Amino acid sequence: MERQAVPGWRGHVHINGTIYYSLARESQDEEWPFLRIVTAEDITDPDIREAIEDCGREYHQWLEEADLEDLPDDLELVIFFDNPRNREPIGTFVSHQRGVEFVCCPRESEDSESESGSASESSSTGSAVVVEVQPMQSYWLTLESYPMHHTRCHRNLEVAFFAALTHSANEHISGKGNAAGRFNFQECRRLIELFLELKVVSTEPECGRDANAAVVWHLSRVMHEIDLHRYQREPARRLPAQPFPKPSKVIDGVLTCMFVGVHLIYRERIQRTHPLSRVSLADFRAFIQTIMSEWSDANLLATVFVAANVTFLAAPGITTFQRTASIASTLLSLLEIVTGLHHIWRHRIRANADYDDLYKYFGKKWIGTGYTFHNPTLLAAMLSVPIASLLWSVLCFMAAVSAYCLQSISTDTGRRILLGFGIGTFALLFPLAVLFFSDVWKGTANNVTVS
């Protein structure tokens, strides 16, 4: 569906109900090298519309400076605001004939170019403009986001669609589905049937245009899912680089004692998934699934320790210290169960999070000149409460049982020596193991030669 928005612009109602806009080349006095501008921003706002049109002229100039040969006829410029507050538009070029998406922008520095080149294919013409080809996942996501202005589905996209589903079905039929196939055989057959049904409807004069848009959307959504499964990664997004806040050594030491160092592990995981680094939904979703699995396992262990402590408290002849240690272990186990269940409930609804959920989770706020996030150390400390409670429960229970064992053999010197040796060995090996594994990943491979 489409509607007239403002002079020259057309509004398109997406299948999911959202609206985006397109500005065709023939509606402008300038001779653009691209067919149209596409944007999801609200161009009914004069300021936003002016910023989008100025961005189109700017990218027109950059594309001419790049002096690329054999530009496709259907080139489109997709524009969006990376930061809605200061309205800095960013553009990306898309060609559906060739199934490619690329960025064309001024070269900032040699360092930034080398970094971007490692993430995607890039080329330069020797000018001040650099052209960087985006991953195919990014192309399919763009096509899925803006399908409604398409009057037909290009043949090369249909070929890629059938080839990908054939490969996926073949992998499942041959028993290799866990390796590469996103859809099983039955799902592939139904997806192809739906595609063919939409193609038949698209030939009817009454609903041909809208049905073509549905074909494009269906195809791009399936291909995006296949590529996402194949590479286990959604197109990464970047925010302006900011340093992670580091707590003082005193605070870090206090938190290490309180949480038995568990928060350090969670903080490292958060920093790998945090929006201040390169963001991937696949990584964030995997992070959520991992911590929920850990909390579930910890809940089972805590239940066992509650039962063990109840049995221990019924033992005859336990001292005040042993009783206190066992009661503390019981309370800490109950704390783990409560906080673990709470954390699981809070995170399970975000198992299939999108980018908005990701930014909300890390506490994104806009303050003046930039984004601000929750302190990763504070977030890590809150996430580590269940596991830290379980570890403290284990230590308290071990102290109670050890004291009871020493009391039970107080008259037998040989047994006391043997038990003391065992407890001392454990007390020595445990911190050594902790120190070893905290340092084992810190080495560098600068001096390693690979042949």
XYZ file of C-alpha atoms in Angstrom:
451
model
C 0.000 0.000 0.000
C 1.155 3.532 -0.661
C -0.127 7.038 -0.166
C 0.883 10.585 -1.002
C 2.817 12.095 1.892
C 4.215 15.514 0.886
C 4.888 16.755 -2.662
C 7.407 14.432 -4.309
C 7.355 11.897 -1.450
C 5.320 8.703 -1.302
C 4.368 6.934 1.897
C 4.378 3.121 2.005
C 2.591 1.064 4.661
C 4.732 -1.940 5.593
C 3.207 -5.382 6.148
C 3.870 -4.965 9.870
C 1.953 -1.652 9.914
C 4.887 0.767 10.037
C 5.315 3.559 7.482
C 8.329 4.509 5.403
C 8.762 7.012 2.563
C 10.417 7.184 -0.856
C 11.443 10.109 -3.053
C 11.791 9.203 -6.736
C 14.466 10.688 -9.000
C 11.971 11.967 -11.566
C 10.364 14.216 -8.950
C 13.599 16.206 -8.579
C 15.244 18.787 -10.794
C 18.681 17.246 -10.132
C 19.952 14.234 -12.069
C 20.748 11.718 -9.329
C 22.842 8.630 -10.049
C 20.441 6.665 -7.856
C 16.799 5.826 -8.535
C 15.213 6.996 -5.290
C 15.719 7.886 -1.627
C 14.102 5.579 0.930
C 13.742 6.429 4.621
C 11.679 5.426 7.650
C 12.083 8.875 9.249
C 9.054 11.165 9.529
C 9.492 13.411 6.485
C 6.226 15.218 7.286
C 8.407 17.195 9.708
C 9.973 19.949 7.529
C 13.273 19.882 9.447
C 13.639 16.130 9.055
C 12.664 16.283 5.378
C 15.246 18.997 4.727
C 17.949 16.977 6.525
C 17.082 13.861 4.467
C 17.143 15.747 1.150
C 20.428 17.479 2.043
C 21.867 14.080 2.903
C 20.789 12.817 -0.541
C 22.679 15.663 -2.249
C 25.726 14.986 -0.075
C 25.788 11.288 -0.927
C 25.237 12.170 -4.588
C 28.432 14.214 -4.453
C 30.363 11.446 -2.693
C 29.187 8.870 -5.217
C 30.418 11.064 -8.080
C 33.768 11.567 -6.331
C 34.118 7.798 -5.945
C 33.864 7.581 -9.761
C 32.558 4.017 -9.739
C 32.177 2.241 -13.057
C 29.067 0.423 -14.230
C 26.633 1.657 -11.573
C 23.400 -0.396 -11.534
C 20.234 1.272 -12.865
C 18.140 0.473 -9.775
C 20.473 2.008 -7.180
C 18.619 3.257 -4.075
C 19.825 5.411 -1.195
C 18.479 4.318 2.216
C 18.801 7.070 4.843
C 18.266 6.794 8.603
C 19.193 8.725 11.727
C 21.827 6.931 13.770
C 21.101 9.398 16.559
C 17.574 10.869 16.616
C 18.629 13.618 19.020
C 21.069 15.509 16.837
C 19.570 14.210 13.553
C 22.765 13.150 11.843
C 21.574 11.194 8.761
C 23.512 8.166 7.546
C 23.026 6.631 4.107
C 23.662 3.293 2.475
C 23.282 2.347 -1.196
C 21.315 -0.732 -2.263
C 21.018 -2.459 -5.639
C 18.468 -5.250 -5.936
C 19.527 -6.242 -9.439
C 22.903 -7.254 -8.058
C 21.788 -8.019 -4.497
C 24.343 -5.772 -2.844
C 24.491 -3.031 -0.219
C 27.433 -0.674 0.137
C 28.439 2.468 2.005
C 30.096 5.408 0.249
C 31.590 8.069 2.525
C 34.700 10.262 2.885
C 37.854 8.535 4.018
C 38.549 9.549 7.631
C 41.956 8.039 8.273
C 44.110 5.101 7.302
C 43.536 3.469 10.688
C 39.752 3.611 10.462
C 39.869 2.254 6.910
C 42.015 -0.694 7.921
C 39.648 -1.505 10.786
C 36.577 -1.411 8.559
C 38.315 -3.475 5.915
C 38.662 -6.342 8.333
C 34.900 -6.471 8.856
C 33.722 -6.249 5.251
C 34.950 -5.946 1.715
C 36.069 -2.392 0.881
C 37.439 -0.706 -2.191
C 38.793 2.715 -3.026
C 39.374 4.606 -6.209
C 42.323 6.620 -4.948
C 40.055 9.571 -4.103
C 39.017 10.897 -0.710
C 35.968 8.613 -0.769
C 35.915 5.000 0.399
C 33.357 2.385 -0.701
C 32.626 -0.452 1.711
C 30.463 -3.425 0.744
C 28.191 -4.603 3.554
C 27.563 -8.259 4.529
C 24.657 -10.059 2.866
C 22.803 -10.198 6.199
C 22.662 -6.416 6.117
C 21.282 -6.414 2.569
C 18.502 -8.886 3.399
C 17.599 -6.908 6.510
C 17.339 -3.696 4.472
C 15.190 -5.402 1.830
C 12.962 -6.826 4.572
C 12.568 -3.351 6.108
C 11.644 -1.577 2.837
C 9.724 -3.973 0.539
C 6.502 -2.117 -0.272
C 7.670 0.095 -3.144
C 8.908 -2.859 -5.210
C 6.814 -3.644 -8.289
C 8.574 -6.927 -9.038
C 10.984 -9.415 -7.525
C 14.293 -9.648 -9.370
C 15.145 -13.025 -10.830
C 18.550 -13.239 -9.158
C 16.869 -12.880 -5.732
C 14.468 -15.693 -6.558
C 17.375 -17.902 -7.642
C 19.190 -17.173 -4.359
C 15.967 -17.969 -2.447
C 15.437 -21.363 -4.090
C 19.136 -22.242 -3.841
C 19.272 -21.441 -0.111
C 16.125 -23.432 0.716
C 17.266 -26.348 -1.439
C 20.562 -26.395 0.428
C 18.804 -26.175 3.809
C 16.383 -29.007 2.969
C 19.207 -31.137 1.584
C 21.249 -30.690 4.759
C 18.351 -31.924 6.889
C 17.522 -34.828 4.601
C 21.158 -35.974 4.605
C 21.359 -35.689 8.395
C 23.570 -32.601 8.517
C 20.831 -30.176 9.475
C 22.450 -29.092 12.725
C 25.449 -27.806 10.815
C 23.958 -25.505 8.211
C 20.216 -25.909 7.696
C 18.022 -23.203 9.211
C 14.760 -24.858 8.124
C 13.910 -28.536 7.977
C 12.484 -30.244 4.900
C 8.824 -29.644 5.774
C 9.450 -25.982 6.574
C 11.358 -25.473 3.329
C 8.529 -27.038 1.331
C 5.934 -24.822 3.009
C 8.034 -21.680 2.491
C 8.381 -22.465 -1.216
C 4.653 -23.204 -1.515
C 3.829 -19.851 0.089
C 6.262 -18.111 -2.257
C 4.649 -19.725 -5.317
C 1.145 -18.886 -4.070
C 2.141 -15.230 -3.648
C 3.666 -15.232 -7.148
C 0.365 -16.461 -8.589
C -1.567 -13.748 -6.738
C 0.920 -11.113 -7.947
C -0.133 -11.785 -11.560
C -3.700 -10.686 -10.835
C -4.404 -7.045 -11.857
C -6.392 -6.229 -8.717
C -3.645 -6.875 -6.179
C -0.516 -7.402 -8.237
C 1.536 -4.532 -6.776
C 0.782 -5.307 -3.125
C 1.311 -9.023 -3.728
C 4.710 -8.308 -5.296
C 5.666 -6.414 -2.157
C 4.568 -9.424 -0.081
C 6.730 -11.688 -2.286
C 9.759 -9.471 -1.722
C 9.145 -9.297 2.014
C 8.648 -13.064 2.322
C 11.789 -13.790 0.315
C 13.979 -11.295 2.207
C 12.765 -12.442 5.623
C 13.530 -16.083 4.845
C 16.943 -15.216 3.403
C 17.772 -13.067 6.424
C 16.938 -15.967 8.748
C 19.082 -18.352 6.684
C 22.070 -15.999 6.614
C 21.679 -15.245 10.309
C 21.761 -18.964 11.077
C 24.642 -19.565 8.685
C 26.923 -16.962 10.227
C 25.325 -16.875 13.683
C 25.563 -13.093 13.591
C 23.231 -10.216 12.781
C 24.706 -7.097 11.151
C 26.693 -5.376 13.865
C 26.025 -1.805 14.849
C 28.400 0.654 16.389
C 28.018 3.579 18.716
C 30.746 6.194 19.106
C 33.661 4.542 20.895
C 33.691 5.261 24.617
C 35.927 3.762 27.311
C 34.402 1.324 29.772
C 34.264 2.858 33.267
C 36.721 1.109 35.567
C 36.067 0.965 39.318
C 38.799 1.785 41.778
C 40.920 -1.043 43.143
C 39.355 -0.627 46.570
C 35.805 -1.002 45.239
C 36.854 -3.880 43.017
C 38.490 -5.604 45.988
C 35.407 -5.178 48.172
C 33.145 -6.538 45.415
C 35.509 -9.460 44.866
C 35.200 -10.416 48.532
C 31.419 -9.976 48.521
C 30.750 -11.883 45.298
C 33.714 -14.307 45.418
C 34.997 -12.877 42.114
C 31.912 -14.005 40.160
C 31.144 -10.419 39.125
C 34.511 -10.234 37.303
C 33.444 -13.039 34.960
C 30.051 -11.453 34.335
C 31.647 -8.063 33.738
C 33.913 -9.537 31.069
C 30.908 -11.112 29.335
C 28.969 -7.843 29.514
C 31.844 -5.902 27.979
C 31.894 -8.299 25.019
C 28.163 -7.747 24.415
C 27.865 -4.126 25.544
C 26.745 -1.405 23.057
C 30.035 0.408 23.637
C 31.645 -2.440 21.698
C 30.506 -4.019 18.423
C 26.899 -5.068 18.945
C 25.364 -8.290 17.674
C 21.904 -9.549 18.563
C 23.113 -13.144 18.222
C 25.801 -12.496 20.843
C 23.349 -10.769 23.190
C 20.758 -13.525 22.869
C 23.435 -16.158 23.492
C 24.521 -14.203 26.584
C 20.945 -14.200 27.937
C 20.523 -17.936 27.281
C 23.842 -18.743 28.959
C 23.209 -16.868 32.191
C 19.676 -18.283 32.446
C 21.087 -21.797 32.114
C 23.637 -21.078 34.854
C 20.953 -19.750 37.201
C 18.753 -22.798 36.566
C 21.618 -25.179 37.421
C 22.458 -23.135 40.519
C 18.831 -23.359 41.695
C 18.993 -27.155 41.624
C 22.215 -27.177 43.644
C 20.801 -24.689 46.151
C 17.777 -26.948 46.697
C 20.131 -29.835 47.462
C 22.059 -27.724 49.984
C 18.839 -26.666 51.742
C 17.947 -30.332 52.236
C 21.500 -31.167 53.361
C 21.522 -28.350 55.904
C 18.147 -29.385 57.331
C 19.518 -32.898 57.808
C 22.733 -31.573 59.364
C 20.851 -29.389 61.873
C 19.077 -32.503 63.146
C 22.405 -34.200 63.952
C 23.081 -34.658 67.695
C 25.837 -32.805 69.505
C 26.488 -29.938 67.060
C 28.049 -26.821 68.557
C 26.854 -23.222 68.329
C 29.399 -22.439 65.605
C 28.343 -25.429 63.532
C 24.660 -24.583 63.922
C 25.285 -20.938 62.977
C 27.323 -21.906 59.904
C 24.648 -24.369 58.780
C 21.827 -21.857 59.267
C 23.834 -19.270 57.293
C 24.315 -21.838 54.518
C 20.565 -22.520 54.490
C 19.670 -18.827 54.273
C 22.200 -18.237 51.515
C 20.800 -21.199 49.545
C 17.299 -19.786 49.913
C 18.619 -16.391 48.765
C 20.074 -18.074 45.690
C 16.775 -19.775 44.891
C 14.766 -16.556 45.225
C 17.173 -14.344 43.273
C 17.785 -17.066 40.681
C 14.069 -17.463 39.994
C 13.644 -13.687 39.862
C 16.527 -13.279 37.381
C 15.239 -16.113 35.182
C 11.726 -14.651 35.056
C 13.103 -11.230 34.214
C 15.348 -12.509 31.419
C 13.210 -15.240 29.864
C 10.871 -12.727 28.244
C 13.920 -11.210 26.501
C 15.246 -14.465 25.073
C 14.456 -13.176 21.548
C 15.452 -9.581 22.211
C 15.745 -6.947 19.494
C 18.084 -3.955 19.382
C 15.706 -1.793 21.424
C 15.666 -4.410 24.189
C 19.451 -4.599 24.064
C 19.905 -0.862 24.575
C 17.236 -0.749 27.287
C 18.903 -3.637 29.100
C 22.179 -1.795 29.347
C 20.397 1.381 30.483
C 20.855 3.662 27.465
C 19.910 7.259 28.151
C 20.535 10.440 26.265
C 22.170 13.184 28.307
C 23.260 16.337 26.543
C 26.028 15.318 24.192
C 26.073 11.552 24.257
C 24.746 8.209 25.456
C 25.136 6.990 29.003
C 24.803 3.387 30.164
C 24.629 1.471 33.405
C 28.022 0.863 34.919
C 29.062 -2.645 33.722
C 30.499 -3.434 37.162
C 27.203 -2.630 38.892
C 25.223 -4.678 36.377
C 27.682 -7.575 36.719
C 27.356 -7.464 40.516
C 23.559 -7.678 40.317
C 23.711 -10.580 37.860
C 26.203 -12.486 40.024
C 24.055 -12.454 43.214
C 22.590 -15.989 42.682
C 25.904 -17.701 41.902
C 27.769 -15.785 44.635
C 25.069 -16.740 47.174
C 25.459 -20.394 46.214
C 29.251 -20.250 46.611
C 28.972 -18.646 50.053
C 26.404 -21.302 50.986
C 28.845 -24.041 49.976
C 31.649 -22.448 51.993
C 29.467 -22.100 55.116
C 28.242 -25.682 54.815
C 31.807 -26.902 54.349
C 32.902 -24.994 57.471
C 30.076 -26.545 59.516
C 30.770 -30.086 58.284
C 34.548 -29.723 58.746
C 34.120 -28.482 62.307
C 31.719 -31.340 63.075
C 34.153 -33.910 61.670
C 37.033 -32.522 63.733
C 34.819 -32.588 66.816
C 33.766 -36.184 66.196
C 37.367 -37.473 66.108
C 38.778 -35.192 68.798
C 40.156 -38.177 70.725
C 41.845 -39.823 67.758
C 45.040 -37.960 66.923
C 45.779 -39.934 63.754
C 42.359 -39.262 62.238
C 42.567 -35.586 63.160
C 45.917 -35.290 61.383
C 44.565 -37.053 58.292
C 41.425 -34.910 58.200
C 43.396 -31.738 58.808
C 45.739 -32.645 55.970
C 42.765 -33.146 53.628
C 41.141 -29.848 54.615
C 44.475 -27.997 54.336
C 45.133 -29.478 50.896
C 41.727 -28.341 49.691
C 42.204 -24.889 51.213
C 45.514 -24.589 49.343
C 44.482 -26.029 45.964
C 41.239 -24.060 45.642
C 42.799 -20.559 45.677
C 45.646 -21.809 43.475
C 43.125 -23.036 40.892
C 41.277 -19.710 41.069
C 44.495 -17.758 40.535
C 45.594 -20.031 37.689
C 42.376 -19.718 35.688
C 42.118 -15.981 36.345
C 45.535 -15.534 34.726
C 45.507 -18.235 32.045
C 43.715 -16.050 29.449
C 45.834 -12.977 30.001
C 48.838 -14.113 27.979
C 49.531 -12.693 24.527
C 50.432 -14.514 21.343
C 52.780 -11.851 20.056
C 55.801 -14.159 20.244
C 54.062 -17.249 18.846
C 55.007 -18.260 15.318
C 52.454 -20.268 13.361
C 53.764 -22.293 10.442
